[in-house]
Amino acid sequence: MPHNVLIMGPPGSGKGTQAARIAERQGLAHISTGDMLRAAIAAGNELGEKVAAILKRGDLVPDDLMLELVMHRLEQSDTANGFLLDGFPRTVTQAEALLESLEGDRALEGLLHMVVPEDELVRRALSRGRNDDTEETIRHRLKVYHDKTKPVLEFLVGKVPVHVIDGVGEMDEITARIVSALES
Ligand code: ADP
């Protein structure tokens, strides 16, 4: 089983839920940048104040801030047995910096690409009712994903083994698909 893994998928693809399950099962550190940013906003700290309006709009937090946050997180000892990155990298700049910083036994060993049709994504996002989830914000986040994050996938193909995961179906079924892709 690969230990240093990245999960990518559009908003509403279920990547956060699946990432938490897979990390727990495999004993990997789950690094969710969305959760980290929302925690900073809830705590009202300096980072939270900087990013609150950006998240509300569905835009991306600047690369320098994200890189500082993630690089610092990756230095923590719980990542030594492996990590599952969820929500990062979201731009080609972030991906380049990440690959450069992870060498040897820290190198990325797999990329899980969650695939879900767009109409299903909007339906799911509206029903989960997070407070940064209005229909307008959701559509904007899908557009940002398309414009900024799809190129990250293209950039990583050939550098990291990619596993395409069908993200439609029962939650347990999807978890099983991911486990079997990682085992293959
Ligand atoms: P979703 O699962 O809906 O895509 P996330 O929880 O991963 O959402 O992230 C929520 C928001 O946090 C994003 O819309 C973006 O504003 C910000 N964010 C998270 N990760 C990154 C990142 N790597 N780069 C820039 N912004 C980020």
Short mmCIF file of C-alpha atoms and ligand atoms in Angstrom, two decimals:
data_model
loop_
_atom_site.label_atom_id
_atom_site.label_comp_id
_atom_site.label_asym_id
_atom_site.label_seq_id
_atom_site.Cartn_x
_atom_site.Cartn_y
_atom_site.Cartn_z
CA MET A 1 0.00 0.00 0.00
CA PRO A 2 1.26 3.47 -0.82
CA HIS A 3 1.73 5.70 2.24
CA ASN A 4 2.01 9.18 0.83
CA VAL A 5 -1.15 9.84 -1.07
CA LEU A 6 -3.07 12.74 -2.50
CA ILE A 7 -6.80 12.84 -3.15
CA MET A 8 -8.28 15.20 -5.73
CA GLY A 9 -11.81 15.83 -6.82
CA PRO A 10 -14.22 18.70 -7.36
CA PRO A 11 -16.22 20.21 -4.50
CA GLY A 12 -18.98 17.74 -3.63
CA SER A 13 -17.08 14.72 -4.93
CA GLY A 14 -16.95 13.21 -1.43
CA LYS A 15 -13.19 13.46 -1.23
CA GLY A 16 -13.21 14.79 2.34
CA THR A 17 -15.37 11.97 3.67
CA GLN A 18 -13.43 9.31 1.82
CA ALA A 19 -10.09 10.84 2.81
CA ALA A 20 -11.04 10.69 6.50
CA ARG A 21 -12.05 7.03 6.16
CA ILE A 22 -8.98 5.96 4.24
CA ALA A 23 -6.61 7.86 6.54
CA GLU A 24 -8.17 6.26 9.61
CA ARG A 25 -8.06 2.79 8.09
CA GLN A 26 -4.47 3.03 6.91
CA GLY A 27 -3.12 5.05 9.83
CA LEU A 28 -2.21 8.05 7.68
CA ALA A 29 -2.22 11.68 8.78
CA HIS A 30 -5.28 13.28 7.14
CA ILE A 31 -4.28 16.74 5.98
CA SER A 32 -7.38 18.62 4.86
CA THR A 33 -6.54 22.20 3.93
CA GLY A 34 -10.26 23.12 3.85
CA ASP A 35 -10.65 21.87 7.45
CA MET A 36 -7.48 23.70 8.52
CA LEU A 37 -8.71 26.97 7.02
CA ARG A 38 -12.20 26.60 8.51
CA ALA A 39 -10.62 25.88 11.91
CA ALA A 40 -8.55 29.08 11.61
CA ILE A 41 -11.70 31.06 10.77
CA ALA A 42 -13.57 29.52 13.73
CA ALA A 43 -10.64 30.35 16.02
CA GLY A 44 -10.61 33.93 14.72
CA ASN A 45 -6.81 33.94 14.47
CA GLU A 46 -4.70 35.98 12.06
CA LEU A 47 -4.86 33.39 9.28
CA GLY A 48 -8.62 33.04 9.78
CA GLU A 49 -9.12 36.77 9.41
CA LYS A 50 -7.09 36.81 6.21
CA VAL A 51 -8.97 33.95 4.56
CA ALA A 52 -12.60 34.23 5.72
CA ALA A 53 -13.79 36.42 2.84
CA ILE A 54 -11.87 34.33 0.28
CA LEU A 55 -13.55 31.09 1.36
CA LYS A 56 -16.94 32.78 1.43
CA ARG A 57 -16.50 33.79 -2.23
CA GLY A 58 -15.27 30.35 -3.21
CA ASP A 59 -11.93 31.74 -4.40
CA LEU A 60 -8.52 30.23 -3.72
CA VAL A 61 -6.34 31.31 -0.82
CA PRO A 62 -3.01 32.72 -2.14
CA ASP A 63 -0.32 30.11 -2.85
CA ASP A 64 2.24 31.57 -0.42
CA LEU A 65 -0.16 31.29 2.52
CA MET A 66 -1.17 27.74 1.55
CA LEU A 67 2.42 26.62 1.10
CA GLU A 68 3.42 27.94 4.49
CA LEU A 69 0.47 26.17 6.12
CA VAL A 70 0.99 22.80 4.43
CA MET A 71 4.78 22.68 4.62
CA HIS A 72 4.56 23.36 8.34
CA ARG A 73 1.90 20.65 8.74
CA LEU A 74 4.03 18.11 6.85
CA GLU A 75 6.84 18.66 9.36
CA GLN A 76 4.71 17.28 12.19
CA SER A 77 5.64 13.83 13.43
CA ASP A 78 2.27 12.16 12.75
CA THR A 79 3.05 12.33 9.02
CA ALA A 80 6.08 10.04 9.39
CA ASN A 81 4.06 6.87 8.66
CA GLY A 82 2.34 8.46 5.72
CA PHE A 83 -0.12 11.21 4.92
CA LEU A 84 -3.21 11.78 2.85
CA LEU A 85 -3.38 15.25 1.36
CA ASP A 86 -6.95 16.44 0.79
CA GLY A 87 -7.55 19.79 -0.92
CA PHE A 88 -3.90 20.46 -1.71
CA PRO A 89 -2.32 21.09 -4.19
CA ARG A 90 -4.98 23.12 -5.94
CA THR A 91 -2.75 25.10 -8.32
CA VAL A 92 0.22 24.12 -10.47
CA THR A 93 2.44 26.40 -8.34
CA GLN A 94 1.41 24.48 -5.21
CA ALA A 95 2.02 21.16 -6.98
CA GLU A 96 5.50 22.16 -8.14
CA ALA A 97 6.48 23.30 -4.64
CA LEU A 98 5.08 20.14 -3.10
CA LEU A 99 6.95 17.77 -5.43
CA GLU A 100 10.15 19.69 -4.82
CA SER A 101 9.79 19.42 -1.05
CA LEU A 102 8.94 15.70 -0.90
CA GLU A 103 11.92 13.52 -1.64
CA GLY A 104 13.00 9.94 -1.05
CA ASP A 105 10.65 8.02 1.25
CA ARG A 106 8.49 11.14 1.56
CA ALA A 107 7.72 11.21 -2.16
CA LEU A 108 4.12 10.99 -3.35
CA GLU A 109 3.18 7.41 -4.20
CA GLY A 110 -0.35 7.76 -5.44
CA LEU A 111 -3.04 10.16 -6.57
CA LEU A 112 -6.70 9.33 -6.16
CA HIS A 113 -8.88 11.20 -8.67
CA MET A 114 -12.55 11.21 -7.65
CA VAL A 115 -14.87 11.56 -10.63
CA VAL A 116 -18.51 12.70 -10.27
CA PRO A 117 -20.77 14.31 -12.92
CA GLU A 118 -21.40 18.06 -12.45
CA ASP A 119 -25.19 17.98 -11.89
CA GLU A 120 -24.69 15.44 -9.12
CA LEU A 121 -22.02 17.71 -7.58
CA VAL A 122 -24.34 20.72 -7.37
CA ARG A 123 -27.14 18.60 -5.91
CA ARG A 124 -24.90 17.16 -3.21
CA ALA A 125 -23.27 20.47 -2.30
CA LEU A 126 -26.64 22.16 -1.81
CA SER A 127 -27.88 19.38 0.43
CA ARG A 128 -24.91 19.43 2.82
CA GLY A 129 -25.66 23.02 3.86
CA ARG A 130 -22.20 24.20 4.92
CA ASN A 131 -22.38 27.98 5.35
CA ASP A 132 -19.98 28.66 2.46
CA ASP A 133 -22.31 26.58 0.24
CA THR A 134 -24.77 28.77 -1.63
CA GLU A 135 -25.61 27.79 -5.20
CA GLU A 136 -23.64 30.74 -6.56
CA THR A 137 -20.57 29.87 -4.45
CA ILE A 138 -20.80 26.22 -5.45
CA ARG A 139 -20.89 27.05 -9.16
CA HIS A 140 -18.00 29.44 -8.68
CA ARG A 141 -15.97 26.75 -6.85
CA LEU A 142 -16.67 24.31 -9.69
CA LYS A 143 -15.40 26.88 -12.17
CA VAL A 144 -12.28 27.52 -10.07
CA TYR A 145 -11.73 23.75 -9.89
CA HIS A 146 -12.02 23.51 -13.64
CA ASP A 147 -9.72 26.46 -14.37
CA LYS A 148 -7.07 26.09 -11.66
CA THR A 149 -7.09 22.53 -10.36
CA LYS A 150 -7.65 20.45 -13.51
CA PRO A 151 -4.23 21.64 -14.77
CA VAL A 152 -2.74 20.21 -11.54
CA LEU A 153 -3.97 16.77 -12.57
CA GLU A 154 -2.43 17.17 -16.00
CA PHE A 155 0.82 18.32 -14.39
CA LEU A 156 0.96 15.29 -12.06
CA VAL A 157 0.12 12.62 -14.65
CA GLY A 158 3.32 10.72 -15.40
CA LYS A 159 4.94 11.95 -12.16
CA VAL A 160 2.66 10.17 -9.67
CA PRO A 161 0.59 6.98 -10.28
CA VAL A 162 -3.03 8.11 -10.83
CA HIS A 163 -6.05 6.02 -9.76
CA VAL A 164 -9.36 7.16 -11.23
CA ILE A 165 -12.18 6.51 -8.76
CA ASP A 166 -15.86 6.48 -9.72
CA GLY A 167 -17.34 8.69 -6.99
CA VAL A 168 -20.99 7.76 -7.60
CA GLY A 169 -22.56 5.08 -5.41
CA GLU A 170 -22.82 4.07 -1.77
CA MET A 171 -20.21 5.54 0.56
CA ASP A 172 -18.90 2.11 1.59
CA GLU A 173 -18.74 0.97 -2.00
CA ILE A 174 -16.61 3.99 -2.91
CA THR A 175 -14.29 3.39 0.07
CA ALA A 176 -13.85 -0.20 -1.16
CA ARG A 177 -13.03 1.05 -4.66
CA ILE A 178 -10.32 3.32 -3.23
CA VAL A 179 -8.81 0.59 -1.07
CA SER A 180 -8.66 -1.81 -3.98
CA ALA A 181 -7.13 0.84 -6.25
CA LEU A 182 -4.42 1.52 -3.64
CA GLU A 183 -3.75 -2.18 -3.20
CA SER A 184 -3.40 -2.83 -6.92
P1 ADP B 1 -14.32 21.44 -1.26
O1 ADP B 1 -14.27 20.02 -0.74
O2 ADP B 1 -15.68 22.03 -1.29
O3 ADP B 1 -13.55 21.62 -2.52
P2 ADP B 1 -12.36 22.27 0.73
O4 ADP B 1 -12.90 21.98 2.09
O5 ADP B 1 -11.29 21.40 0.20
O6 ADP B 1 -13.61 22.37 -0.22
O7 ADP B 1 -11.84 23.79 0.67
C1 ADP B 1 -12.71 24.87 0.96
C2 ADP B 1 -12.11 26.21 0.51
O8 ADP B 1 -10.85 26.41 1.14
C3 ADP B 1 -11.81 26.32 -0.98
O9 ADP B 1 -12.94 26.71 -1.73
C4 ADP B 1 -10.71 27.40 -0.98
O10 ADP B 1 -11.27 28.68 -0.80
C5 ADP B 1 -9.92 27.08 0.27
N1 ADP B 1 -8.77 26.17 0.00
C6 ADP B 1 -8.64 24.88 0.48
N2 ADP B 1 -7.49 24.33 0.05
C7 ADP B 1 -6.88 25.27 -0.72
C8 ADP B 1 -5.66 25.32 -1.46
N3 ADP B 1 -4.84 24.25 -1.53
N4 ADP B 1 -5.36 26.45 -2.14
C9 ADP B 1 -6.17 27.52 -2.09
N5 ADP B 1 -7.32 27.56 -1.41
C10 ADP B 1 -7.69 26.45 -0.73
#
